[in-house]
Short mmCIF file of C-alpha atoms in Angstrom, two decimals:
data_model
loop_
_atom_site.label_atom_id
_atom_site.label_comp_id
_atom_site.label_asym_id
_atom_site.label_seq_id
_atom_site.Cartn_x
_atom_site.Cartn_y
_atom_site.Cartn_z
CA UNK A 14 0.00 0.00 0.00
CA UNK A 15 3.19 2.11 0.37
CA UNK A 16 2.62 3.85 -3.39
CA UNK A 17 -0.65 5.44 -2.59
CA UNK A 18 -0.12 9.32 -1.53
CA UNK A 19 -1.81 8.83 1.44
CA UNK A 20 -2.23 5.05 3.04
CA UNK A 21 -5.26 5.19 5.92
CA UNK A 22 -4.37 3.68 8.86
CA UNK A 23 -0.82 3.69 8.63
CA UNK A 24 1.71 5.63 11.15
CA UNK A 25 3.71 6.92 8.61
CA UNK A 26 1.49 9.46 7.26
CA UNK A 27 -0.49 10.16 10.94
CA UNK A 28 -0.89 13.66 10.21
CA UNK A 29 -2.71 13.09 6.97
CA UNK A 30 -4.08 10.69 8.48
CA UNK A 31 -6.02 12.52 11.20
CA UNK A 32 -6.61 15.05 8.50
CA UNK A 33 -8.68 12.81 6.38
CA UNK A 34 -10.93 11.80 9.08
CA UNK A 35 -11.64 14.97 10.50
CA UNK A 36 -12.73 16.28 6.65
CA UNK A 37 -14.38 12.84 6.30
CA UNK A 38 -16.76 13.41 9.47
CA UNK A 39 -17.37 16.81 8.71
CA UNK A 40 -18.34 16.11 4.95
CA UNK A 41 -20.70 13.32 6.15
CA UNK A 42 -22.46 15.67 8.39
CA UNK A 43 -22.60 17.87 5.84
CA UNK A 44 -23.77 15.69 3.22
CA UNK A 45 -26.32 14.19 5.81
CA UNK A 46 -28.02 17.68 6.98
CA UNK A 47 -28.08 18.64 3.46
CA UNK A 48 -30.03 15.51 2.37
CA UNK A 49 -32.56 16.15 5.97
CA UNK A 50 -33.39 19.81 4.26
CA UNK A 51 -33.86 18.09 1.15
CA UNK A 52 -36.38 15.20 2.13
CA UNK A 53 -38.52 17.59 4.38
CA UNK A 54 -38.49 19.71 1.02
CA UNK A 55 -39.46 17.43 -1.58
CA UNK A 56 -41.14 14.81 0.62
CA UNK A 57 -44.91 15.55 -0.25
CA UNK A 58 -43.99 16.90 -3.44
CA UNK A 59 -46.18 15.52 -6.45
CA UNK A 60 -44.72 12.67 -8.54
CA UNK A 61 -43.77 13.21 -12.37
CA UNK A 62 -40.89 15.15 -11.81
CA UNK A 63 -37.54 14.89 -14.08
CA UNK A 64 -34.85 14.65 -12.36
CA UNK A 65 -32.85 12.05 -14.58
CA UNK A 66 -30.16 14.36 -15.44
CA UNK A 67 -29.50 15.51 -11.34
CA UNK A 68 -29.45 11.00 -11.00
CA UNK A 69 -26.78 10.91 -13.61
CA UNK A 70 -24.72 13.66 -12.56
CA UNK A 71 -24.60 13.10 -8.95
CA UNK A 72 -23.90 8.97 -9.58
CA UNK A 73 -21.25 10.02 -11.92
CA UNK A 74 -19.58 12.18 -9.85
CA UNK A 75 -19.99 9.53 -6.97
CA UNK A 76 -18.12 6.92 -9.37
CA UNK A 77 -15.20 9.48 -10.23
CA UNK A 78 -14.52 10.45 -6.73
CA UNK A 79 -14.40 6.14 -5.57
CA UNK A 80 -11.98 6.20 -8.93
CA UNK A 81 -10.11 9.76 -7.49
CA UNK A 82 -10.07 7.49 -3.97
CA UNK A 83 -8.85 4.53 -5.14
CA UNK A 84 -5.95 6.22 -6.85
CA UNK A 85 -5.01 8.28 -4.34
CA UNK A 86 -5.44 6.96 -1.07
CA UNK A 87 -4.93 3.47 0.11
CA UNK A 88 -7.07 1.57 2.85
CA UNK A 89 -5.62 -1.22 4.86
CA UNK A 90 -7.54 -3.79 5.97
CA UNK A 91 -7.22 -7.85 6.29
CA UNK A 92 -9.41 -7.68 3.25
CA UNK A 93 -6.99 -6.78 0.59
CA UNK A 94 -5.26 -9.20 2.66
CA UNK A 95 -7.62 -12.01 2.06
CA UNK A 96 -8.38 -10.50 -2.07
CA UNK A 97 -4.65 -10.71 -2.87
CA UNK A 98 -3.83 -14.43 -1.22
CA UNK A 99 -7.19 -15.65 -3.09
CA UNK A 100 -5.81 -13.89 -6.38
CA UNK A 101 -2.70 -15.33 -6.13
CA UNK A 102 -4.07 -19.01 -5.17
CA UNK A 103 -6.29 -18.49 -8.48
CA UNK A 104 -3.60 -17.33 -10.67
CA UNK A 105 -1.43 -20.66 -9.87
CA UNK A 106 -4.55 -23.26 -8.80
CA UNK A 107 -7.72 -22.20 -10.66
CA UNK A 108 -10.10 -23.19 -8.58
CA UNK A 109 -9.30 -25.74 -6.95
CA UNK A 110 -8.48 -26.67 -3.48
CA UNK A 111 -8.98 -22.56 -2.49
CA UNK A 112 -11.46 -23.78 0.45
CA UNK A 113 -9.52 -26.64 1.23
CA UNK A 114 -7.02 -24.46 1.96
CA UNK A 115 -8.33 -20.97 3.73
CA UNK A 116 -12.27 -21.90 3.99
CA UNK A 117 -14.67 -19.74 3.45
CA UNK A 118 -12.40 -16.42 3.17
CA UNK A 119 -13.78 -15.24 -0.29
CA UNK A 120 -17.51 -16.68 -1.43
CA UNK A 121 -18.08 -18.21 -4.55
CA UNK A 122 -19.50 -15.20 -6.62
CA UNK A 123 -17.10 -12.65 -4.56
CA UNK A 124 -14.10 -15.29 -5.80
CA UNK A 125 -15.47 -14.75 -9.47
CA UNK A 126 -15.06 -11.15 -9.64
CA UNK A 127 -12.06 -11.02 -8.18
CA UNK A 128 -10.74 -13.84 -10.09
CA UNK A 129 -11.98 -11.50 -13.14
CA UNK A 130 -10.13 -8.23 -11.85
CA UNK A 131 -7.33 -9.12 -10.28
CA UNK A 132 -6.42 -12.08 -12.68
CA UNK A 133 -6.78 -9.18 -15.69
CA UNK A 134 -4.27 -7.16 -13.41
CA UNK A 135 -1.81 -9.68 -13.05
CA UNK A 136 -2.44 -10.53 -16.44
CA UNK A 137 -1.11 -6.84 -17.25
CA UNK A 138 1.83 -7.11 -14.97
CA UNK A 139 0.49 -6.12 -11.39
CA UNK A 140 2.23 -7.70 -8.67
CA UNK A 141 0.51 -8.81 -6.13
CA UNK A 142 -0.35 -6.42 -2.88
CA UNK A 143 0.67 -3.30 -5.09
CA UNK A 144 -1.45 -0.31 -4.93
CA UNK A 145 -1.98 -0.94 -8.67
CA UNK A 146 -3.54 -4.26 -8.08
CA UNK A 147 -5.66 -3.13 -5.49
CA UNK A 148 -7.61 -0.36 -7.72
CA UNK A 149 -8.28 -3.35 -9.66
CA UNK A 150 -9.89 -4.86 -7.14
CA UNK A 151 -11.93 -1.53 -6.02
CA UNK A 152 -13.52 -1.73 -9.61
CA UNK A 153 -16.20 -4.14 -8.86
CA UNK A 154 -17.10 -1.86 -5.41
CA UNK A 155 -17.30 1.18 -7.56
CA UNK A 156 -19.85 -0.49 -9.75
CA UNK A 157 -21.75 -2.04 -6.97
CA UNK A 158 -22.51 1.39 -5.60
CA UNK A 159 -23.37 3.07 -8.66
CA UNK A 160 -25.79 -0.14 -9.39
CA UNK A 161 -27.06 0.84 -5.24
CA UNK A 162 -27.68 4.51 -6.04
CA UNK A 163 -29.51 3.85 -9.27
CA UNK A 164 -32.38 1.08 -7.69
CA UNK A 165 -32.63 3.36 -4.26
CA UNK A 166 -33.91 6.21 -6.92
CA UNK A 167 -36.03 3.84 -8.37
CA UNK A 168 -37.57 2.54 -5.59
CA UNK A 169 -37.98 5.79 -3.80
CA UNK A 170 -39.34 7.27 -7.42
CA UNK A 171 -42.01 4.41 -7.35
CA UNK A 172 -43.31 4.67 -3.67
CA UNK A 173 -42.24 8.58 -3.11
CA UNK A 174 -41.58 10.30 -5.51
CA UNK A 175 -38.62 11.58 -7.86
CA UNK A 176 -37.39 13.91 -5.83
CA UNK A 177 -36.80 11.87 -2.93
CA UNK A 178 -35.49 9.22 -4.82
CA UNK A 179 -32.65 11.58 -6.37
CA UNK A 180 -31.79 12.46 -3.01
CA UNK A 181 -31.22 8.96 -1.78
CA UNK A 182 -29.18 8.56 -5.10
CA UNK A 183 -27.37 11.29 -4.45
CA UNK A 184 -26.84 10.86 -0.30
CA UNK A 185 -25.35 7.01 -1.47
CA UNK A 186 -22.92 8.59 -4.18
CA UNK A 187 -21.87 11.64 -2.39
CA UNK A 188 -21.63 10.68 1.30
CA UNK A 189 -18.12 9.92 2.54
CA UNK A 190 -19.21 6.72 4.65
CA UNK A 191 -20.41 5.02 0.94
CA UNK A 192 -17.40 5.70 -0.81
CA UNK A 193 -14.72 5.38 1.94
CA UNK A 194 -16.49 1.69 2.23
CA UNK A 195 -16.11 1.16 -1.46
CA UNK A 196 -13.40 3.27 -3.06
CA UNK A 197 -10.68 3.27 -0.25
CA UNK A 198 -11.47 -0.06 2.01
CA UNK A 199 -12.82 -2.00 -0.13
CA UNK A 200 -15.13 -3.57 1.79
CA UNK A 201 -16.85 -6.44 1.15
CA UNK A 202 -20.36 -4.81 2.25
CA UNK A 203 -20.26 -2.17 -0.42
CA UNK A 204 -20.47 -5.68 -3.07
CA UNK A 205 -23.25 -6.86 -1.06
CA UNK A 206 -25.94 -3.98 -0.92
CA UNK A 207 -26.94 -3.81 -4.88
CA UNK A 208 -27.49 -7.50 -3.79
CA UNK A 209 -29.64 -6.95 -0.79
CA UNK A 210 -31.19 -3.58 -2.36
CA UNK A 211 -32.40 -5.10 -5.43
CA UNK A 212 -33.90 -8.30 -3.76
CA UNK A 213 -35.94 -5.83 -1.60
CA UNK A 214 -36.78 -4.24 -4.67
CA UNK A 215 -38.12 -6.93 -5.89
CA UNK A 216 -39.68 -8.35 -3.10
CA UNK A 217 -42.00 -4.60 -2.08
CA UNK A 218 -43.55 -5.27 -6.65
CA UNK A 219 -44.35 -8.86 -5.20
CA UNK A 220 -41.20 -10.56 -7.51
CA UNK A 221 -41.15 -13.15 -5.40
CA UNK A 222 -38.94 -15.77 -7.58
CA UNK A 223 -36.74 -12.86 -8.59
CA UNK A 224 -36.50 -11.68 -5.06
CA UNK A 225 -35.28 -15.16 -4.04
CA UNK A 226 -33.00 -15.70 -6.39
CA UNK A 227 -31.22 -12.21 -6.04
CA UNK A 228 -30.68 -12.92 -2.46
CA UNK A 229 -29.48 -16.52 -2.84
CA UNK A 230 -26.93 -14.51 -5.47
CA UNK A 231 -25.89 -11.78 -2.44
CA UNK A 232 -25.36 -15.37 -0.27
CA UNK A 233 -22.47 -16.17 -2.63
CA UNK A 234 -21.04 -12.46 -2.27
CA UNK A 235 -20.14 -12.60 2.25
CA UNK A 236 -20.84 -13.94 4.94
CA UNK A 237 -23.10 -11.11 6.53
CA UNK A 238 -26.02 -11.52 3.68
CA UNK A 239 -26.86 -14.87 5.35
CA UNK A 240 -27.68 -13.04 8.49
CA UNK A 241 -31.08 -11.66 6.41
CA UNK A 242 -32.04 -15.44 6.05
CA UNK A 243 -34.34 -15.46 9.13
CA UNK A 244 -35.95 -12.24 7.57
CA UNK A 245 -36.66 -13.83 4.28
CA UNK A 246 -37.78 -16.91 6.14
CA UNK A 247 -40.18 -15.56 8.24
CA UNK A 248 -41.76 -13.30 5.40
CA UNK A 249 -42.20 -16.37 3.18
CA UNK A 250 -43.02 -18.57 5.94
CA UNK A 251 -46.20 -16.45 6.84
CA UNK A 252 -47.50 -15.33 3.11
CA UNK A 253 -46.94 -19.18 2.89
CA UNK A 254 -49.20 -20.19 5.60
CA UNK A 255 -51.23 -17.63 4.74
CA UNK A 256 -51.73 -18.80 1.28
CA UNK A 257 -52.60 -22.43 2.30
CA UNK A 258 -54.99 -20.92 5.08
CA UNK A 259 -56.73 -19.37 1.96
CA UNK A 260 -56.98 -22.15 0.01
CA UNK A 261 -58.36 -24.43 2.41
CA UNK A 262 -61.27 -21.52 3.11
CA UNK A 263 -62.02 -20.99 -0.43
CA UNK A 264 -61.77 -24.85 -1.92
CA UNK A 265 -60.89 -23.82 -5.25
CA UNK A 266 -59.67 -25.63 -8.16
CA UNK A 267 -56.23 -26.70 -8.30
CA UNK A 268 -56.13 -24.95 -11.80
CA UNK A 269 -58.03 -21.60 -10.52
CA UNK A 270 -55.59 -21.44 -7.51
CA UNK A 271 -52.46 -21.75 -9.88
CA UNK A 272 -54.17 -18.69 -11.55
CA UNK A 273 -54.66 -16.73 -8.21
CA UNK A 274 -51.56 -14.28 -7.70
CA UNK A 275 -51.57 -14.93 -3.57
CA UNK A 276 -53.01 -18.53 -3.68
CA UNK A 277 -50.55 -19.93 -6.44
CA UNK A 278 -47.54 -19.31 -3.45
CA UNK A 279 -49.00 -22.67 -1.69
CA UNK A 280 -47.30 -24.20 -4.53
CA UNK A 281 -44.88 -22.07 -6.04
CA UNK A 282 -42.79 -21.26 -3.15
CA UNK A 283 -41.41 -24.53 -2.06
CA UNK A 284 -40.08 -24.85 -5.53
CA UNK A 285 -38.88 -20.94 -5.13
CA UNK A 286 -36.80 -22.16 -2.21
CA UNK A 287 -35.84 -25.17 -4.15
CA UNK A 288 -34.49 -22.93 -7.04
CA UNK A 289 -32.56 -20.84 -4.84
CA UNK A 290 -30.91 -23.41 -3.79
CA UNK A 291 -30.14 -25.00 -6.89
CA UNK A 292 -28.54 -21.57 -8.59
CA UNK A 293 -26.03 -21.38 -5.20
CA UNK A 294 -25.24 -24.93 -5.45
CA UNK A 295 -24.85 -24.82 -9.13
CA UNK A 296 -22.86 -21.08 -9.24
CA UNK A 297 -20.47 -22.63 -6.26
CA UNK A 298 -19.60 -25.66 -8.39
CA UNK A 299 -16.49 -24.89 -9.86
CA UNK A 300 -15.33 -24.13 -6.07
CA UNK A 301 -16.47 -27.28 -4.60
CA UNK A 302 -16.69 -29.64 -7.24
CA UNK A 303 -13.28 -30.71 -5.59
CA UNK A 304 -12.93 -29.35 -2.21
CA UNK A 305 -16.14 -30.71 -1.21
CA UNK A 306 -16.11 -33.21 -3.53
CA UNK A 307 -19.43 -31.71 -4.56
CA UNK A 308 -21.21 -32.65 -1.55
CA UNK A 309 -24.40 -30.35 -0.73
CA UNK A 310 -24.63 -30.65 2.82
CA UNK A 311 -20.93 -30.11 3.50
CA UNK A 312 -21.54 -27.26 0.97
CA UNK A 313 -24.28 -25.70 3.01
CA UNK A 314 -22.24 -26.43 6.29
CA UNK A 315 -18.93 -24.98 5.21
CA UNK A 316 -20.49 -21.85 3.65
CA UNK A 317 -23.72 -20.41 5.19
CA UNK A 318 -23.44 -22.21 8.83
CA UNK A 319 -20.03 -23.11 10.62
CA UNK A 320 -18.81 -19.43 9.58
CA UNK A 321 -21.68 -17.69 11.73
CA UNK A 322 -20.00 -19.42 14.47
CA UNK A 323 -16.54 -17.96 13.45
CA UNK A 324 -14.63 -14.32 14.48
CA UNK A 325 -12.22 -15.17 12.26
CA UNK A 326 -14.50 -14.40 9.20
CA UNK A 327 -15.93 -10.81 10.88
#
């Protein structure tokens, strides 16, 4: 990380340093207030408003200043840490025998992307752990939080209105604590919450197999999406009893209740959950086709339970 101008977290440069922070907090307060005065402003205002061109502008200028980060200022963490030993481990074993060796450091879609980023910089001559290497690897971030800003504008455009969902745009691209998570740490969160967003998203228009499947995706990105499962269980669990309660009152059909938006999910959701499972199991493959010898249940173990039970993973 010693090439970056300024390298968080590091003695050598404590002065800039404390500098950073302090402009950090003060820009996030500002950002913050700003976006309070804005919301009470615009909250009751009537929807049909265009503010497309403010959206594009303000998650622009949120991706250049993660790119401006990136370049400038270096994060450590045990993340880049963990990013560079998996990169390596790919560039000389594929992907094989990665969870035999470290477990469940990087999931299987996180291990993808940076298989995808950090192989292409190593491809172009990066050594490993360089500053270089490790904008690389803050590309996929960058994206994720421009794909974040976009579907919070949509949603809030939908149940709002346009105004409030430019602000929420503009509070994820602009605030310091979104793009010190993504452009200078790196951390694994900022990949996660187009994930999480977008199955919410999803879930509030009643998307249910799309909603499912986008989470069983964020699953495959860290650790901490697994900690929504008793959410999404408990949701599904009740519109699923609640379903079944309505078919048994109303007797209909089996063809008429396949029909019925609410009533079908007696039916269709068991095979939801059985989907989900079967696009994790099937995206993980190349990672445990050997490790695990392709063994579900030691699959499900390894990856989405014995880790809750694990600091080392935090």
């Amino acid at each position: 990380m010693g090439r970056y101008l300024i390298s968080v977290a590091s003695t050598a440069n404590l002065g800039a340093d404390v500098t950073f922070t302090v402009v950090t907090i003060l820009l996030t307060v500002a950002v913050l207030l700003t976006a309070v005065w804005l919301l009470a402003k615009f909250i009751n205002a009537p929807k049909g408003a265009n503010v497309v061109k403010f959206v594009v502008i303000t998650v622009a200028a949120g991706v250049v200043i993660r790119v401006l980060s990136s370049l400038f200022i270096g994060g450590y963490r045990y993340e880049f840490t963990v990013y560079n030993r998996m990169i390596d481990h790919f560039m000389t074993n594929g992907f094989s025998d990665y969870y035999f060796k470290f477990g469940a450091e990087v999931y299987p879609f996180s291990y993808y992307i940076f298989a995808l980023f950090g192989g292409l910089g190593r491809i172009f001559g990066l050594e490993s752990g360089s500053a270089y290497l490790s904008v690389m690897i803050k590309i996929p971030f960058i994206i994720a939080d421009a794909a974040s800003s976009i579907i919070l504008y949509r949603a809030a455009k939908r149940y709002v209105n346009a105004e409030t969902g430019a602000v929420l745009a503009g509070v994820y691209s602009l605030c310091p604590v979104f793009f010190t998570a993504s452009g200078i740490w790196g951390s694994s969160v900022a990949l996660l919450m187009p994930f999480i967003l977008g199955s919410f998203y999803l879930l509030i228009f009643k998307k249910h197999l799309a909603a499912i499947l986008v989470y069983s995706l964020a699953m495959l990105v860290v650790k901490d999406a697994t900690y929504l499962y008793p959410l999404y269980l408990i949701y599904y669990g009740f519109i699923f009893v609640r379903s079944i309660v309505r078919n048994v009152r109303e007797k209909k059909a089996f063809k008429e209740s396949v029909r019925d938006g609410e009533l079908s999910l007696a039916y269709k959701l068991p095979v939801y959950f059985i989907a989900s499972f079967l696009l994790k199991y099937v995206v993980s493959l190349p990672l445990i086709i050997k490790d695990y010898g392709a063994n579900p249940f030691t699959f499900i173990y390894n990856l989405f339970l014995a880790p809750l039970a694990s600091l080392e993973y935090f």
